[in-house]
Coordinates of C-alpha atoms and ligand atoms in Angstrom, one line a residue:
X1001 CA 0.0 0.0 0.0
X1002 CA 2.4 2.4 1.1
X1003 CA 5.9 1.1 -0.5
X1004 CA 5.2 2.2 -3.8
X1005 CA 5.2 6.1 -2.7
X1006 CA 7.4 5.5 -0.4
X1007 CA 10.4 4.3 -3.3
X1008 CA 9.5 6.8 -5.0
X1009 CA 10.4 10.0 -2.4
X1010 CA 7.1 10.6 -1.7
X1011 CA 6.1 11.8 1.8
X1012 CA 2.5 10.0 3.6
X1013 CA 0.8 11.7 6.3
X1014 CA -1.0 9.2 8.3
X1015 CA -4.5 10.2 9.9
X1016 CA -5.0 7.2 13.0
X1017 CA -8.8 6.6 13.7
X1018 CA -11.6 4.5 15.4
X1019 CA -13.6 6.0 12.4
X1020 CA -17.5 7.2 12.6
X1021 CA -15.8 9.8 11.1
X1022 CA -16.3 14.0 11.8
X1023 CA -15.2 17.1 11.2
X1024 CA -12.4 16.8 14.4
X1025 CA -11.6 14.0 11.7
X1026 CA -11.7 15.8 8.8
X1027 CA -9.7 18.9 10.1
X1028 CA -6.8 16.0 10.8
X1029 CA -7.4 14.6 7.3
X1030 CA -6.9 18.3 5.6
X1031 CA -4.2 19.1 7.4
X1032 CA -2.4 15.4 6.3
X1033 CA -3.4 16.8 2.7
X1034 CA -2.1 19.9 3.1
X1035 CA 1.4 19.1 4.1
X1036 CA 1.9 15.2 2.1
X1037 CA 2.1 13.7 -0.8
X1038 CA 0.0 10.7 0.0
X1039 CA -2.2 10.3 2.8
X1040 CA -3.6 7.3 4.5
X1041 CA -6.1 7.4 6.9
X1042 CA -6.5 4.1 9.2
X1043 CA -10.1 3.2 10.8
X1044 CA -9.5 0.4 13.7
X1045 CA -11.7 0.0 16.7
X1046 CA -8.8 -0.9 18.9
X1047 CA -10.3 -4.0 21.1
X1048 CA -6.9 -3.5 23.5
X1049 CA -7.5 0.0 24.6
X1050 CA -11.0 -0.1 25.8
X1051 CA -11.4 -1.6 29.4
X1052 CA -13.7 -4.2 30.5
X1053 CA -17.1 -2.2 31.3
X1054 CA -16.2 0.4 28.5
X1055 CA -18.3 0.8 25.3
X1056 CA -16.2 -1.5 22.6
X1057 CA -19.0 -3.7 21.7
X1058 CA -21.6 -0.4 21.3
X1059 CA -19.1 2.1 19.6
X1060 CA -20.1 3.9 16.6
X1061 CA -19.2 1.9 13.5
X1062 CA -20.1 3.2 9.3
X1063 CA -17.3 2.1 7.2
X1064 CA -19.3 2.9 4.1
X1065 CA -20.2 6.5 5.3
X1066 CA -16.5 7.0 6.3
X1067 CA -15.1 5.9 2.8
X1068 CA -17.5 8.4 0.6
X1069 CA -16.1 11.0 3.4
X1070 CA -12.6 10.3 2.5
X1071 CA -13.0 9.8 -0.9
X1072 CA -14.3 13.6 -0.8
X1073 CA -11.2 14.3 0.8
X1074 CA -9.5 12.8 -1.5
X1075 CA -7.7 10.7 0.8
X1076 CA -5.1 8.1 -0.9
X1077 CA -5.8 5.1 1.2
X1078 CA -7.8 3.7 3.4
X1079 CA -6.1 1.4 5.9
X1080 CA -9.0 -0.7 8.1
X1081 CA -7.7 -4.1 9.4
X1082 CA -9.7 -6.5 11.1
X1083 CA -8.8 -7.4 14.8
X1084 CA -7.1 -11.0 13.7
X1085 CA -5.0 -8.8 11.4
X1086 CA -4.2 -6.9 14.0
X1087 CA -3.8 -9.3 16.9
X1088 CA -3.2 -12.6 15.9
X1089 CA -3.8 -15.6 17.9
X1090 CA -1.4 -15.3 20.3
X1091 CA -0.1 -11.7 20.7
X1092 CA 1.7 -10.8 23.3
X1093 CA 3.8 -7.8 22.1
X1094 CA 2.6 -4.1 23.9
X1095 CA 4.6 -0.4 23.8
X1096 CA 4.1 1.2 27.4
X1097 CA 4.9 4.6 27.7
X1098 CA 5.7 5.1 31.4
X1099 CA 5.8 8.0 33.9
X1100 CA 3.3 11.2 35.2
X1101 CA 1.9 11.5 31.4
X1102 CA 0.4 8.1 31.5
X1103 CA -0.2 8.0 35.4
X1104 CA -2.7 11.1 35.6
X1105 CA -6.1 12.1 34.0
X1106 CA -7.7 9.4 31.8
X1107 CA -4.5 7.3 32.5
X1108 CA -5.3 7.0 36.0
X1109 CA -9.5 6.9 35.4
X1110 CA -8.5 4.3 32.6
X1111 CA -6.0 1.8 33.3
X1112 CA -4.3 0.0 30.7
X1113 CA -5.8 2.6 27.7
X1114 CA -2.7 4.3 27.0
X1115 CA -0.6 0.9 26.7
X1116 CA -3.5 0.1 24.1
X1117 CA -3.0 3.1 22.0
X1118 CA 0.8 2.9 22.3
X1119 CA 1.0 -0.1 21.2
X1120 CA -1.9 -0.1 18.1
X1121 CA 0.0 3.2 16.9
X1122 CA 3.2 1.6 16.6
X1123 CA 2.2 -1.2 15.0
X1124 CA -0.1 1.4 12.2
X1125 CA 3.3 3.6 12.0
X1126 CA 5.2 0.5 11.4
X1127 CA 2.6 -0.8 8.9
X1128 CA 1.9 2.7 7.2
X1129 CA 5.7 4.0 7.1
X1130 CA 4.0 8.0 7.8
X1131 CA 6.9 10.9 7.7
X1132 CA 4.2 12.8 9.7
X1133 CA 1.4 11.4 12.0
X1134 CA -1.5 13.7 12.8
X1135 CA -3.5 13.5 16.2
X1136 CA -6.4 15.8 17.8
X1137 CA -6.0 18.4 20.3
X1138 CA -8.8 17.1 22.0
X1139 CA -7.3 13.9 23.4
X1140 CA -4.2 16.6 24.2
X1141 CA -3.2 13.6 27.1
X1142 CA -3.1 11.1 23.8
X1143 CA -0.6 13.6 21.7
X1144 CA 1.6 13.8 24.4
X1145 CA 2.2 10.1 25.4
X1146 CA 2.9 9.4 21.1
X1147 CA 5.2 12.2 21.1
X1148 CA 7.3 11.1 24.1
X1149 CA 7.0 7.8 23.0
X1150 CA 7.8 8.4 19.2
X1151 CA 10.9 10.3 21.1
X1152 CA 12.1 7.4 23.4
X1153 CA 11.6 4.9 20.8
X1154 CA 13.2 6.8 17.6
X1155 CA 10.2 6.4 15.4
X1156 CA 11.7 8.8 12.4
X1157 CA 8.1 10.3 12.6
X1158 CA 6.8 14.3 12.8
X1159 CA 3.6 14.2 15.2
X1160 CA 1.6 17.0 14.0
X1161 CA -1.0 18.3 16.6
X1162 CA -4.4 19.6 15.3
X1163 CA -6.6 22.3 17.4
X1164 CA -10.1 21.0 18.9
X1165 CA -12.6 21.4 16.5
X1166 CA -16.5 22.1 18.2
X1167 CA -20.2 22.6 17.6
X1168 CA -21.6 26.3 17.4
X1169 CA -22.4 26.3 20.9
X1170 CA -19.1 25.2 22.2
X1171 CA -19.3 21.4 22.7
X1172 CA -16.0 19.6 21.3
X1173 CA -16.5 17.2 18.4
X1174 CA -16.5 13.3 19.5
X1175 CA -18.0 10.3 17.8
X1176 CA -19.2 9.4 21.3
X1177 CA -21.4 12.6 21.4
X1178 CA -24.1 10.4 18.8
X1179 CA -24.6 8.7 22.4
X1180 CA -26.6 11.5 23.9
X1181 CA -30.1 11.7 23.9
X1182 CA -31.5 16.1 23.8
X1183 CA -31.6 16.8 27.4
X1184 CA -28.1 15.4 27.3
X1185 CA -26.5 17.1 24.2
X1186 CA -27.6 20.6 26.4
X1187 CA -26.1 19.0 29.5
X1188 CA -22.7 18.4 28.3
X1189 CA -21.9 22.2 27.6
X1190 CA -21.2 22.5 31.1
X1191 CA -17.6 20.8 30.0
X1192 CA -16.6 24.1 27.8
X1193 CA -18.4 26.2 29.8
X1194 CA -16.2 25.3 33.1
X1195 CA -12.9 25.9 30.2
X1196 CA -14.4 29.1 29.1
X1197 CA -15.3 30.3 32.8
X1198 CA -11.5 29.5 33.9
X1199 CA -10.0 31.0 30.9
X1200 CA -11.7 33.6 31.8
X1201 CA -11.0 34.0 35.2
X1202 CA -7.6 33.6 34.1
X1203 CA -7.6 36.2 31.8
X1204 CA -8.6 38.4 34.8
X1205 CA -6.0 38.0 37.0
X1206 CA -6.5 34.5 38.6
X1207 CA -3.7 32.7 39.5
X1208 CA -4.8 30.2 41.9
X1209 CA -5.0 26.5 40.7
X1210 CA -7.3 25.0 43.6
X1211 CA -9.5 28.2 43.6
X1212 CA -9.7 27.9 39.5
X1213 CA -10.5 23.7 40.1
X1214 CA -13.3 24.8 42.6
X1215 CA -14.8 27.7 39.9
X1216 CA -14.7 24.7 37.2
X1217 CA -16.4 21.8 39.4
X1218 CA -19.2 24.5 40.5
X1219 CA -20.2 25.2 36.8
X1220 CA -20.6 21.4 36.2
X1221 CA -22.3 21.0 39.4
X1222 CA -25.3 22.8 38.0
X1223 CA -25.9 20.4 35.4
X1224 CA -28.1 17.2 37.2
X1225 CA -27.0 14.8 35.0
X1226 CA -23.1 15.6 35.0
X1227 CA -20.7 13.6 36.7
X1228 CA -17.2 14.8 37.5
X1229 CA -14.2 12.1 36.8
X1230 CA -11.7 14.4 36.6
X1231 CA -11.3 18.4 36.7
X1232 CA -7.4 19.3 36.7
X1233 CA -4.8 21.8 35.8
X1234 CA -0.8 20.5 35.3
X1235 CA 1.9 21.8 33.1
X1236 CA 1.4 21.5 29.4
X1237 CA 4.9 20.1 28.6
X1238 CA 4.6 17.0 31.5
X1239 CA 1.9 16.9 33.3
X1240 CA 3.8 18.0 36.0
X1241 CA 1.8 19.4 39.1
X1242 CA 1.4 23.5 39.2
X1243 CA 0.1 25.2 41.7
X1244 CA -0.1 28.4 40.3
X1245 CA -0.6 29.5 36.4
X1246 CA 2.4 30.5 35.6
X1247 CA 3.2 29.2 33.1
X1248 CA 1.6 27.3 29.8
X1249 CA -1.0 24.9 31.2
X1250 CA -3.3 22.3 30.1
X1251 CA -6.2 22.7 31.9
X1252 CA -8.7 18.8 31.4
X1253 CA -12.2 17.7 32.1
X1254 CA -13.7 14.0 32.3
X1255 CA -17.2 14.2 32.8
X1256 CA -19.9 11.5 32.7
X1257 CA -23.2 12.7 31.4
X1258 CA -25.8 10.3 32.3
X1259 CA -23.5 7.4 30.8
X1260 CA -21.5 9.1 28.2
X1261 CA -18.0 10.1 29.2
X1262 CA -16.8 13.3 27.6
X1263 CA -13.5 14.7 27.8
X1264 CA -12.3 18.1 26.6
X1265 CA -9.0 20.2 27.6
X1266 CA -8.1 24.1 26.9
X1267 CA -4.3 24.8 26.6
X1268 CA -3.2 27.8 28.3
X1269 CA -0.3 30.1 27.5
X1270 CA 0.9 32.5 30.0
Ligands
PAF1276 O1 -7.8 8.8 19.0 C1 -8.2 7.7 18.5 O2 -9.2 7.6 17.8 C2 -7.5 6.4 18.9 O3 -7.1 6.5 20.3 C3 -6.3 6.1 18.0 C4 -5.2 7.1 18.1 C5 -6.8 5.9 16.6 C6 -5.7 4.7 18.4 O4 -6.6 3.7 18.4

């Protein structure tokens, strides 16, 4: 698929995805065409990062709808293997990016996820030979454990980071958001109206990180149906714990609504 360009000096931009494909998608997939030659887009529901309890069996699934959407984009290749391809009987090989970026947020609400996306995007970077990889600000946690790990393990790869991409009123882009019935869909703003309410506070002169944790849980606390997993501010290089803002910070929401878990992050530069 991927060795004919790739003799002949051509550059591929690889687009990883579960699929049930939108615009957060797309943004990733015109950006890939933007900046390569030949761009591949892979659509994998990857069995080995969900956890027991999570919704593998009921995630969104439309192949066919996802192809005409690439094909639009005029996307070179499609890469979507099935799970023996992937995982043969009797796989036992797994990439585990250590340390506080895989021990905090949905690494420590999620255990075992981010060895399961480690180790399905080195095998599609192995299979799909990409000289740039392109990932969603949205899962900013996500871009941060495949750059250190493309760094620690010498993948000869350029991970290019794409900016959230949201609904008119706010609400970040995520296949999962299909799962949300009306009274829902209104429910979940509460997770980029606690971003925008911090930012804000931010903006005017607040400092504090507890104090700014405390603003963000009482805006989701007015929602009945919203359940906090995680409300936190670190560093935006590490992770590492900050007690003030200042200095660039990633500041990330987990939040179940009803029994949907949304996540959505705001990077801030001081
Ligand atoms: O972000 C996703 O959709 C997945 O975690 C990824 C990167 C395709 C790995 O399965």
């Amino acid at each position: 698929m991927v060795h004919r360009p790739k003799k002949a000096g051509k550059s591929i931009g690889l687009v990883p995805t579960m699929g049930y494909l939108h615009e957060g998608h797309l943004a990733l997939v015109e950006q890939a065409r933007k900046q390569c030659d030949t761009v591949v887009v892979s659509i994998f529901v990857n069995p080995i990062q969900f956890g027991a309890g999570e919704d593998f069996d009921t995630y969104p699934r439309d192949l066919s709808r996802d192809q005409a959407l690439l094909e639009e984009k005029r996307v070179d290749a499609l890469f979507a293997p099935s799970i023996s391809e992937m995982y043969p009987a009797g796989y036992h090989t797994f990439v585990e990016v250590g340390g506080e970026i895989t021990a905090k947020l949905c690494g420590a609400s999620r255990p075992g996820h981010f060895k399961g996306v480690a180790t399905v995007v080195s095998k599609l970077f192995n299979i799909c030979l990409p000289d740039k990889a392109y990932f969603g600000q949205k899962d900013a946690q996500q871009a941060m454990v495949i750059e250190k790990m493309v760094r620690e393990l010498n993948f000869p790869i350029e991970i290019v980071r794409v900016p959230i991409v949201r609904e008119a009123d706010g609400l970040a882009k995520s296949s999962r958001n299909v799962y949300l019935d009306a009274e829902q869909r209104k429910q979940a703003l509460v997770l980029s109206k606690a971003l925008a309410e911090a930012h804000s506070r931010i903006k005017q002169g607040e400092r504090d990180v507890a104090r700014l944790k405390e603003i963000m849980r009482a805006v989701i606390a007015a929602s009945p149906q919203a359940n906090i997993d995680y409300v936190e501010i670190y560093d935006a290089a590490d992770l590492s714990d900050v007690e003030q803002v200042d200095r660039n910070v990633l500041i990330a929401l987990a939040v179940k609504i009803g029994s949907t878990r949304l996540i959505d992050n705001l990077l801030v530069e001081v």
